[in-house]
Structures are given as C-alpha cells and as structure tokens.
PDB file of C-alpha atoms in Angstrom:
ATOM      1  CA  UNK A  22      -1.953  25.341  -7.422  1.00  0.00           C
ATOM      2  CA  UNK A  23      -0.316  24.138 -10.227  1.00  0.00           C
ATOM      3  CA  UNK A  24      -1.372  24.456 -13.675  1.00  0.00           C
ATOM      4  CA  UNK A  25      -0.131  22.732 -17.175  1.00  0.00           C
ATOM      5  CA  UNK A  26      -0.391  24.559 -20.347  1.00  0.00           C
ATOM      6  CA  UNK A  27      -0.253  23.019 -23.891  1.00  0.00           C
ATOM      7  CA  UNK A  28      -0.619  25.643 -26.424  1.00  0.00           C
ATOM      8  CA  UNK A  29      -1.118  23.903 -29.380  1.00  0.00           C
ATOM      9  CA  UNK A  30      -4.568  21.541 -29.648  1.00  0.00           C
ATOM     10  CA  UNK A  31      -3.589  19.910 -32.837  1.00  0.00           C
ATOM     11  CA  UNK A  32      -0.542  19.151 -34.386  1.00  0.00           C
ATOM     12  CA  UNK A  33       0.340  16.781 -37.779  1.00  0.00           C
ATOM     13  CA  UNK A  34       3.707  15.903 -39.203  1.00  0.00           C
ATOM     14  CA  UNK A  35       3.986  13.257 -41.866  1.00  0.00           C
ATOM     15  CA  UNK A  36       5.286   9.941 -41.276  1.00  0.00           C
ATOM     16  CA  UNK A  37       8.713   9.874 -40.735  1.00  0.00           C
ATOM     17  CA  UNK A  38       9.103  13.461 -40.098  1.00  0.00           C
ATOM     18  CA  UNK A  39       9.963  14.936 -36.867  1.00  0.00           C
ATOM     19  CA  UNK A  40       6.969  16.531 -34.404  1.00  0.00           C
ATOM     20  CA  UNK A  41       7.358  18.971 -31.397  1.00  0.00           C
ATOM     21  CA  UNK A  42       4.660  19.262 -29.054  1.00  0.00           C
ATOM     22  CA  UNK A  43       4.958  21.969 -26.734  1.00  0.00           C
ATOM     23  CA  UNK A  44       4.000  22.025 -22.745  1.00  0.00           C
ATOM     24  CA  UNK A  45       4.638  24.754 -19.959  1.00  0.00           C
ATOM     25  CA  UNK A  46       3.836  24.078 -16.589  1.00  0.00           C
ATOM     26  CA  UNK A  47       3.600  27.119 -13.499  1.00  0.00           C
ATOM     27  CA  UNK A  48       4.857  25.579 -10.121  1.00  0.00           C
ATOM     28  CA  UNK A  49       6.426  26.885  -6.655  1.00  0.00           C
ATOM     29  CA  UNK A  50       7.953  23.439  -5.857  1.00  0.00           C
ATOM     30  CA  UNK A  51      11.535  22.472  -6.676  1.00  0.00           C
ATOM     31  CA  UNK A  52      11.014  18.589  -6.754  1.00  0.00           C
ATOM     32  CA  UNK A  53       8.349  17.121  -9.369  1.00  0.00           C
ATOM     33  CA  UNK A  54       7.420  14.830 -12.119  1.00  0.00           C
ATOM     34  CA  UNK A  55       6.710  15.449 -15.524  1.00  0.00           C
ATOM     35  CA  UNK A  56       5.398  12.949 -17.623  1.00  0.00           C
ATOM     36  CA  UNK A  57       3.853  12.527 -21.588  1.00  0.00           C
ATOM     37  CA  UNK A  58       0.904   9.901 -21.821  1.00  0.00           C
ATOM     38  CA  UNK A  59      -0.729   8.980 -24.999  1.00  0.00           C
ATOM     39  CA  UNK A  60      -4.326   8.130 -25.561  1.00  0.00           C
ATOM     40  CA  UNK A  61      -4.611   6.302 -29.049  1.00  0.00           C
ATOM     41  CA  UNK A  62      -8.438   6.536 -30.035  1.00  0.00           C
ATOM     42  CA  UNK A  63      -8.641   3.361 -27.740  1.00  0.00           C
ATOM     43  CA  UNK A  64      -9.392   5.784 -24.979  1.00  0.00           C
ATOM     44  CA  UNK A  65      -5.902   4.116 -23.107  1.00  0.00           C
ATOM     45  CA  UNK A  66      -3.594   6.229 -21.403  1.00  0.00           C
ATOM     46  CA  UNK A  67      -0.201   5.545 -22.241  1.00  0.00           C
ATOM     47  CA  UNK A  68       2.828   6.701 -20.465  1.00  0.00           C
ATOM     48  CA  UNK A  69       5.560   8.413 -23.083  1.00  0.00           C
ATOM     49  CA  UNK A  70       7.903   9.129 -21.288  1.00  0.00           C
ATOM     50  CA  UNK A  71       8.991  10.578 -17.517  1.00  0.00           C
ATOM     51  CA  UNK A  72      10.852  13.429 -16.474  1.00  0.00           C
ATOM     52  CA  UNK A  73      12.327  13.829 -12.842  1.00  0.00           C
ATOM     53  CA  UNK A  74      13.032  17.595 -12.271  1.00  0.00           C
ATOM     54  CA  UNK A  75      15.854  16.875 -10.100  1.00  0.00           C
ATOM     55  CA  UNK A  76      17.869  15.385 -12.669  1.00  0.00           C
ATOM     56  CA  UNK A  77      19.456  17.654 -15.659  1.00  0.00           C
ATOM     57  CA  UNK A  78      19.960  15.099 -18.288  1.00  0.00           C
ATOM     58  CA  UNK A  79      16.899  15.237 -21.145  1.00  0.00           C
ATOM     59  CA  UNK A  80      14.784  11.762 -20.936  1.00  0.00           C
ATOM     60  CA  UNK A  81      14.791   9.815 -24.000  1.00  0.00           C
ATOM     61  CA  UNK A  82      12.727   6.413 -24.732  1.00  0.00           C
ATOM     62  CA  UNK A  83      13.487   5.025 -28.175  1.00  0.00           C
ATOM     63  CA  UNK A  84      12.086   7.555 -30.754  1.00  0.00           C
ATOM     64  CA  UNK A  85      10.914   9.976 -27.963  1.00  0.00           C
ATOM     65  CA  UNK A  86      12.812  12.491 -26.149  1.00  0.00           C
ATOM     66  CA  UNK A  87      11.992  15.647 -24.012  1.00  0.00           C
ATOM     67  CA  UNK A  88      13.776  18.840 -23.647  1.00  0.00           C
ATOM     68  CA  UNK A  89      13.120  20.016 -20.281  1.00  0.00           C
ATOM     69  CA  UNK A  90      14.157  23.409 -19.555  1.00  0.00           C
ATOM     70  CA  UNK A  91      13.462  24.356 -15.878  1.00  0.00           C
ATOM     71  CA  UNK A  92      13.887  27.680 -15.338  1.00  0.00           C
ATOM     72  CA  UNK A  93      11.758  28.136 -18.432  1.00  0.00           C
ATOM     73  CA  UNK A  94       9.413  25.601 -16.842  1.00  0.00           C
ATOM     74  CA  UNK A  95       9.203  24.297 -20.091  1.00  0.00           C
ATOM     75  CA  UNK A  96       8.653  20.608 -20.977  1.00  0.00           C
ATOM     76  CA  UNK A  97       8.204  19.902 -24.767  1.00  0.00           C
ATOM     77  CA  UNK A  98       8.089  16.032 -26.562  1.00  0.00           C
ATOM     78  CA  UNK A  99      10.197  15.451 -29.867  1.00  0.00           C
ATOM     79  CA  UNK A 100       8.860  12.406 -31.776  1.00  0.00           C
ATOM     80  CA  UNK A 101      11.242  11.583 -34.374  1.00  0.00           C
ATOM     81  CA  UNK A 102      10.893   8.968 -37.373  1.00  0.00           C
ATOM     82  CA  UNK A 103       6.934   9.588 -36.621  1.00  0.00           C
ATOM     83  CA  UNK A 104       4.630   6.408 -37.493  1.00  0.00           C
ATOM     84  CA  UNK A 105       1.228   5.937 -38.213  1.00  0.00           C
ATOM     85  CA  UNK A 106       1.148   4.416 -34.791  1.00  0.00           C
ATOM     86  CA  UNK A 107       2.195   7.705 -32.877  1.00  0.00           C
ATOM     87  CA  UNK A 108      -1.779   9.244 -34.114  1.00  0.00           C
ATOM     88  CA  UNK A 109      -3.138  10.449 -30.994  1.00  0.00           C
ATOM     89  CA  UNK A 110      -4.019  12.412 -28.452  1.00  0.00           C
ATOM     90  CA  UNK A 111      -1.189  13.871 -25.901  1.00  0.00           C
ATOM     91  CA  UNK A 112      -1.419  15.153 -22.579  1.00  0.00           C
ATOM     92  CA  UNK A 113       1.483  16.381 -20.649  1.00  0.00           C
ATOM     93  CA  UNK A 114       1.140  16.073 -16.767  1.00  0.00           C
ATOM     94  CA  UNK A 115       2.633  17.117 -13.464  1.00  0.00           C
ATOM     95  CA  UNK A 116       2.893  15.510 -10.358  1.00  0.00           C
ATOM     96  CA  UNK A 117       4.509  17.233  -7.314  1.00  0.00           C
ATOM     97  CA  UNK A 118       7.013  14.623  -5.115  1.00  0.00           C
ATOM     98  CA  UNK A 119       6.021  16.598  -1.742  1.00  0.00           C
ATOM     99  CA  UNK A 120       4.256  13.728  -1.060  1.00  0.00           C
ATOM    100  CA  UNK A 121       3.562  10.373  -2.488  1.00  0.00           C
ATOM    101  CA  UNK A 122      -0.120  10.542  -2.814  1.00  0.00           C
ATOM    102  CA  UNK A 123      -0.346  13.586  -5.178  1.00  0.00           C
ATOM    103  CA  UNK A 124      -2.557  13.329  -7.983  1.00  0.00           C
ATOM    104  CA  UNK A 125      -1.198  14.426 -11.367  1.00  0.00           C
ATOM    105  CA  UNK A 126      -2.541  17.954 -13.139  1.00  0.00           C
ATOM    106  CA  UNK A 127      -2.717  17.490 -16.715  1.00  0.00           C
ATOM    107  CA  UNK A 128      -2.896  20.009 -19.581  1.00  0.00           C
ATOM    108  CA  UNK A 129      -5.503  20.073 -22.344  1.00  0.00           C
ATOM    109  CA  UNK A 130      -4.218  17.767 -24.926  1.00  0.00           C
ATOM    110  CA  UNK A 131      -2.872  18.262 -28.329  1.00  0.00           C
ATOM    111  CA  UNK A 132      -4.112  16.180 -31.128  1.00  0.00           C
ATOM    112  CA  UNK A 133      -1.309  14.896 -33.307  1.00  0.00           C
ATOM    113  CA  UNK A 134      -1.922  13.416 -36.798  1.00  0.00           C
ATOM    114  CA  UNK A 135       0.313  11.898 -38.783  1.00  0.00           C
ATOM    115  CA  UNK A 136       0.368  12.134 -42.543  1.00  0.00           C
ATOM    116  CA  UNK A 137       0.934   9.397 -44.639  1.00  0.00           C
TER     117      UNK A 137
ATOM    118  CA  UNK B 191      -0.701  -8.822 -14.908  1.00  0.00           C
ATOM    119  CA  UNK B 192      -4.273  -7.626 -16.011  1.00  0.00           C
ATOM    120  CA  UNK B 193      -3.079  -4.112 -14.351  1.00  0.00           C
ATOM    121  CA  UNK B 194      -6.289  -1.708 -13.436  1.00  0.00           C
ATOM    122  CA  UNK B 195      -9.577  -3.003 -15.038  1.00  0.00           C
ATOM    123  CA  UNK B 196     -12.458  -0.702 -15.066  1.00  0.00           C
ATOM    124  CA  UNK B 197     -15.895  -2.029 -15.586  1.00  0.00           C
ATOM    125  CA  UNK B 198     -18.535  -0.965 -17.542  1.00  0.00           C
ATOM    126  CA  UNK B 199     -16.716   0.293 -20.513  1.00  0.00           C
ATOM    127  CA  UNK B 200     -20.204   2.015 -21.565  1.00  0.00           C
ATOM    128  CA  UNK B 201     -23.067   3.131 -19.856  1.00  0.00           C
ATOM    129  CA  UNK B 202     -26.421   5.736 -20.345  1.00  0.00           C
ATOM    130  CA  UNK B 203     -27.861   6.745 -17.104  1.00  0.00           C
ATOM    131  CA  UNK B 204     -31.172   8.736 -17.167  1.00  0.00           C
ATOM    132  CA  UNK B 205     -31.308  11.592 -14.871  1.00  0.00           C
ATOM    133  CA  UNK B 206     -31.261  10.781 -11.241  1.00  0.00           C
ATOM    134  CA  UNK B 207     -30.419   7.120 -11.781  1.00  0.00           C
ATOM    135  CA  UNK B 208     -27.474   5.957  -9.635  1.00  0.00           C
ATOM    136  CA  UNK B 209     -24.358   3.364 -10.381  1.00  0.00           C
ATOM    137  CA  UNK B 210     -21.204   2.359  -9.354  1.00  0.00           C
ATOM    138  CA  UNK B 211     -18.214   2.417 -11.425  1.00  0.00           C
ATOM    139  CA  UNK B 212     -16.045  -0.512 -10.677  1.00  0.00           C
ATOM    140  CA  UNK B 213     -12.327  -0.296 -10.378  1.00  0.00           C
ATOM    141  CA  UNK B 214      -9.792  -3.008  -9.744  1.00  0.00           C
ATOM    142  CA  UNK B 215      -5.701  -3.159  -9.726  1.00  0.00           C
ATOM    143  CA  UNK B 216      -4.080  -6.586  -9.126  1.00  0.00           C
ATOM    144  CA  UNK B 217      -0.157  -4.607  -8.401  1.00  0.00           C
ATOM    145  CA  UNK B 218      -0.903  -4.590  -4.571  1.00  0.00           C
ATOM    146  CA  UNK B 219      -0.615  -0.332  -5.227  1.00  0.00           C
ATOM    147  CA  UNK B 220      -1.240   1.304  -2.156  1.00  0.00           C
ATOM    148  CA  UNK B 221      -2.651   4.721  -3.976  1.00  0.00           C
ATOM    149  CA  UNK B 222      -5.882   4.505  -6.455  1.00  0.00           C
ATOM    150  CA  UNK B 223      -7.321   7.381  -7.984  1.00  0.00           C
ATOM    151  CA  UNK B 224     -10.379   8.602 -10.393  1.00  0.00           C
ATOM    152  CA  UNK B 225     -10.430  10.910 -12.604  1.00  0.00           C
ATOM    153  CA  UNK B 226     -13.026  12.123 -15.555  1.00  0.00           C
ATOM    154  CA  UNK B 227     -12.204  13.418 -18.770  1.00  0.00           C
ATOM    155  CA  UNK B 228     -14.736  15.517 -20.529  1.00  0.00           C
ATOM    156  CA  UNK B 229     -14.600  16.572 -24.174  1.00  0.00           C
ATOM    157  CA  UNK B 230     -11.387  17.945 -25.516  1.00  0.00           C
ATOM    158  CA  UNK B 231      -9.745  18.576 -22.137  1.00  0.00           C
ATOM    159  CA  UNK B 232      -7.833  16.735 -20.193  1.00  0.00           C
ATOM    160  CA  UNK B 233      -8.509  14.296 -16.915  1.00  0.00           C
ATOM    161  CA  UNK B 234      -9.294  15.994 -13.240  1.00  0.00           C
ATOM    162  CA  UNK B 235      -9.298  14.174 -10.444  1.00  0.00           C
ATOM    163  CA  UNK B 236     -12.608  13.161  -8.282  1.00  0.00           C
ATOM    164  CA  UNK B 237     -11.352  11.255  -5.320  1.00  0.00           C
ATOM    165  CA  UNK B 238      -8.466   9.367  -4.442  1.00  0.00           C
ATOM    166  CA  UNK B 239      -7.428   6.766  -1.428  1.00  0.00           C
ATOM    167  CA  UNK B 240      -4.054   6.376  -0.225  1.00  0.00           C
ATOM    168  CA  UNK B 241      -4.980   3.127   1.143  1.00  0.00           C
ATOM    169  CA  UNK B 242      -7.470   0.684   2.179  1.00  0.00           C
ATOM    170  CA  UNK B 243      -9.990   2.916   3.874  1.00  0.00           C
ATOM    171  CA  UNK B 244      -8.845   6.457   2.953  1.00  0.00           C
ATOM    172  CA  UNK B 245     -10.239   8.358   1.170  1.00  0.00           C
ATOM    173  CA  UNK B 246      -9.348  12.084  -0.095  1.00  0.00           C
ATOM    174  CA  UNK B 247     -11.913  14.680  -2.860  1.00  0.00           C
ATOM    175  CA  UNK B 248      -9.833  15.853  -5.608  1.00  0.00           C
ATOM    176  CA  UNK B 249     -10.755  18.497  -7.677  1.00  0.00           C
ATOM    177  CA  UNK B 250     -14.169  17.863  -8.727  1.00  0.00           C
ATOM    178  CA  UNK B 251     -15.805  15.249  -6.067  1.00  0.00           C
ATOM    179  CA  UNK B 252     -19.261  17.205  -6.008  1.00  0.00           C
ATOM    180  CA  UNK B 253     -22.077  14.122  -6.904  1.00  0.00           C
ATOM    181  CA  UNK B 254     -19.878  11.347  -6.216  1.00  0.00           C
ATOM    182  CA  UNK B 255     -18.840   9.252  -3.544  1.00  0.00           C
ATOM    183  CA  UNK B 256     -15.912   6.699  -2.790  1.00  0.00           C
ATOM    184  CA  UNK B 257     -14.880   4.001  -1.027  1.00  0.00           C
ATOM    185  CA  UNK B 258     -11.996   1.723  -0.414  1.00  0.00           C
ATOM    186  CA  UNK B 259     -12.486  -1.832   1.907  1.00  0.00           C
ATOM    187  CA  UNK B 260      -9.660  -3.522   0.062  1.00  0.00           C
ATOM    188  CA  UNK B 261      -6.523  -3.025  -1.283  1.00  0.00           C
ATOM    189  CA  UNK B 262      -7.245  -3.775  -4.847  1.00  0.00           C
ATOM    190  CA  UNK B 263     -10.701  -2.286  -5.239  1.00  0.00           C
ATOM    191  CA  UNK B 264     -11.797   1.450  -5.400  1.00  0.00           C
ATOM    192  CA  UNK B 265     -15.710   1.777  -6.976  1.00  0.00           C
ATOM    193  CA  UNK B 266     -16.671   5.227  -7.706  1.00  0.00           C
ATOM    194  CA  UNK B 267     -20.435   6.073  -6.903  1.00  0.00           C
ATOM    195  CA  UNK B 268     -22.977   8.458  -8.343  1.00  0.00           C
ATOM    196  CA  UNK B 269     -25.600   8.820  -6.228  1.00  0.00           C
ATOM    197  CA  UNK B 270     -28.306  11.124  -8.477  1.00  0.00           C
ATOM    198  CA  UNK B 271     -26.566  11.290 -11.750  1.00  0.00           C
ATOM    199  CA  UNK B 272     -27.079  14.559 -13.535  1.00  0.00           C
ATOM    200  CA  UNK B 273     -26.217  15.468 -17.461  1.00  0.00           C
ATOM    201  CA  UNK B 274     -22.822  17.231 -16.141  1.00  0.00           C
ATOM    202  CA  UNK B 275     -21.827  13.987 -15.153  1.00  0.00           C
ATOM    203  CA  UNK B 276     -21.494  12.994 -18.936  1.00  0.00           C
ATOM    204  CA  UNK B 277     -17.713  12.019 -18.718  1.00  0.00           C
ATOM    205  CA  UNK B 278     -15.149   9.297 -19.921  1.00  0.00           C
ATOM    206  CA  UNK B 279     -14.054   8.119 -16.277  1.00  0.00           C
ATOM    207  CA  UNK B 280     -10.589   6.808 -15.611  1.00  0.00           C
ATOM    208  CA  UNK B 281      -9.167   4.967 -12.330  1.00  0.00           C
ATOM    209  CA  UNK B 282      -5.561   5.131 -11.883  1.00  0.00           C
ATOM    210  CA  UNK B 283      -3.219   3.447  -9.556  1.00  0.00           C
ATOM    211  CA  UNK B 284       0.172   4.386  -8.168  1.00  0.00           C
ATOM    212  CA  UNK B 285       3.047   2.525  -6.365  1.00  0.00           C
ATOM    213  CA  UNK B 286       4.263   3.569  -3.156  1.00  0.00           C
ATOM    214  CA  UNK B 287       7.904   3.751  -3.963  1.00  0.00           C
ATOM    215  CA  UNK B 288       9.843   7.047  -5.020  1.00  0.00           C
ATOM    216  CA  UNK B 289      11.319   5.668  -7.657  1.00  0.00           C
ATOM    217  CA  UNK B 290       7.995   5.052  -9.601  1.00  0.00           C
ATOM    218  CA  UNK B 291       5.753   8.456  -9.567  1.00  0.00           C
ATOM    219  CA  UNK B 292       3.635   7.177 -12.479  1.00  0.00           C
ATOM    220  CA  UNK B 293       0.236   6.265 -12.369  1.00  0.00           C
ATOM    221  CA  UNK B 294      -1.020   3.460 -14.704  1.00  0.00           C
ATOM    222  CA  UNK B 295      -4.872   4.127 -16.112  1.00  0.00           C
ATOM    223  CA  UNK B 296      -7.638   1.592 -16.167  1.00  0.00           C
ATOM    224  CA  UNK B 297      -9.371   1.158 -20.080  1.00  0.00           C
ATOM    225  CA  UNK B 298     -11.890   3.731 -19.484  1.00  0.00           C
ATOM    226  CA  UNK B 299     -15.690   4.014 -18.719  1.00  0.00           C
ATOM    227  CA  UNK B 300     -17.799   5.934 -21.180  1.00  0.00           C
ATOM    228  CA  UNK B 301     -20.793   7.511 -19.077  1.00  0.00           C
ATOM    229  CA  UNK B 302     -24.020   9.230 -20.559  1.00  0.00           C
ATOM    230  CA  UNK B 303     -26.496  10.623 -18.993  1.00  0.00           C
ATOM    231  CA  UNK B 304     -29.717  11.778 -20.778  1.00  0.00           C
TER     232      UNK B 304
END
C-alpha cells in the first residue's frame, strides 16, 4: 500500500518570505498523481497544485511550485512571496492512475503560519 | 456551479443514535467518495462509488454504510454511532477523464458523538 509522509507538523515563515514544506511518498507504481490541498481554518480543501509523475518538468501555479524528485520519491511545495492568506493547514496526497477510481492517500498535515 | 455540498455542517449524536450524512455534486462526476478526518491527521477514506449503484469500503468503512441511486447523490450512513465516530467528514467527487485525477471536497460535516 502506499503511504505519504510529511515530516514536519508545523511550519511558519513571515510574510513575504519563502516556505518549504516537505513530503515523501513510498510507492511500487510508475504512473501517479501527486497533489498539495490546502485547508484554511474554513475546514475547505483546496487543491495547490498537481503533479503528474510521468512528466519531468516541476509544476508551478502562480506563487507555488513543487520540486518533484522521483527517484527520491520526494515531493516538496515552495510558497514564495508568502501572504497572510497562505495560513493553513497542508496535506500532500497520492493517487495511483492504475485505475480511475482510486482514492487518494494523504499524509498528516503540516501547519504553516505566517508571520506578519 | 455549487460543486459538492455536504449537509449538516454540524451535528452531536448521542451514543447509538443513527444519521445520514448528505452529499451532493451537480458536475455529472461519475466517482464520489467519503472520507473522515480526525484530529491532527489527515483524511481516510470510508466508502466510495464509481457510479450510480456501486459501491466500494475504503479504508475505514467499519459502522457505516453507503449508497448511491443517482448520479449526483452519495449519503453516508451511521447506523449505531459510537464516540470513535467523532470525525470532520468530507465527500469528494472525481471526473472520469485522465486528464483530471483531482478530487474536489464538499465544505465539511463536523460530527460529535457524546
């Protein structure tokens, strides 16, 4: 089975700093998904950001990027220019593409605050 | 849109009560799941349905039941609810196509029982 690992349960940079948060994942398949959702104190999951394995090229939505590192199995999130707005809690997930009805496996969480 | 809506947002049970969670998605997706989050972890999957009338446990389906008549709707049951049932309970829903593996979350239901 596969499991996600995020090693660090809190996290705070201050605003408009720059943040890693840090995810592993342990996997036998060759095709997946790899994802960072965001739940604001609102309790709403949020997708970040997606990750196909297949492709090579880092993902990168506005001020959020990834650096994926396969072999490594090693998916971490880089916010840069952090807000206020980026306070929250963030869970890094996998989903196997075997087949299209696989749930996804999330980690633990890491709590990021952002200093003002 | 209104996307997946998820009602109650809050609810206390009292031991051995029963409910329904009520889950609905209005983007004609084909794959519906729930999932429950308990404090300071993250969310692991009860049941999900591929489509209307299938139904698949996940990870943790002991106490609860499913069902899915319709496309858009997927309530979750608890039949004898029990204090380990204490959980912030999220449906999710999923497209069908390749090129869209993500899964977009309902608001949340906040369930205590006591």
């Amino acid at each position: 089975a596969q499991t996600v690992t995020q090693s660090q349960p809190e996290m705070s940079v201050q605003e408009a700093e720059t943040v890693t948060l840090s995810c592993t994942y342990d996997t036998s398949e060759s095709d997946y998904y790899l994802f960072w959702y965001k739940q604001p104190p609102s309790r709403q999951m949020i997708l970040v950001i997606r990750q196909e394995a297949y492709k090579q090229q880092n993902a990168t939505e506005n001020r959020f990027s990834v650096n994926f590192q396969k072999a490594a199995k090693s998916f971490s999130l880089k916010i840069s220019d952090s807000q206020l707005g980026d306070a929250a809690m963030y869970f890094c997930a996998y989903r196997s593409a075997l087949s299209r009805n696989t749930p996804l496996v999330f980690g633990k969480g890491t709590r990021l605050s952002v200093i003002a | 849109n209104a996307g997946v809506t998820q009602t109650p947002k809050f609810r206390i049970l009292k031991i051995g009560q029963s409910m329904t969670l009520q889950c609905t998605q209005d983007m004609n997706h084909n794959y519906m799941y729930w999932y429950r989050q308990d404090p300071g972890m993250g969310l692991k999957l009860i049941y999900y349905s591929v489509g209307a009338g299938i139904t698949d446990k996940g990870e943790v389906p002991n106490g609860y039941n499913v069902s899915r008549s319709t496309t858009e709707d997927f309530p979750l049951r608890l039949e004898l609810a029990a204090p380990s049932q204490t959980s912030v309970y999220f449906c999710a829903s999923s497209p069908t196509r390749r090129s869209s593996y993500e899964q977009y979350f309902g608001p949340g239901t906040r369930l205590t029982v006591t």
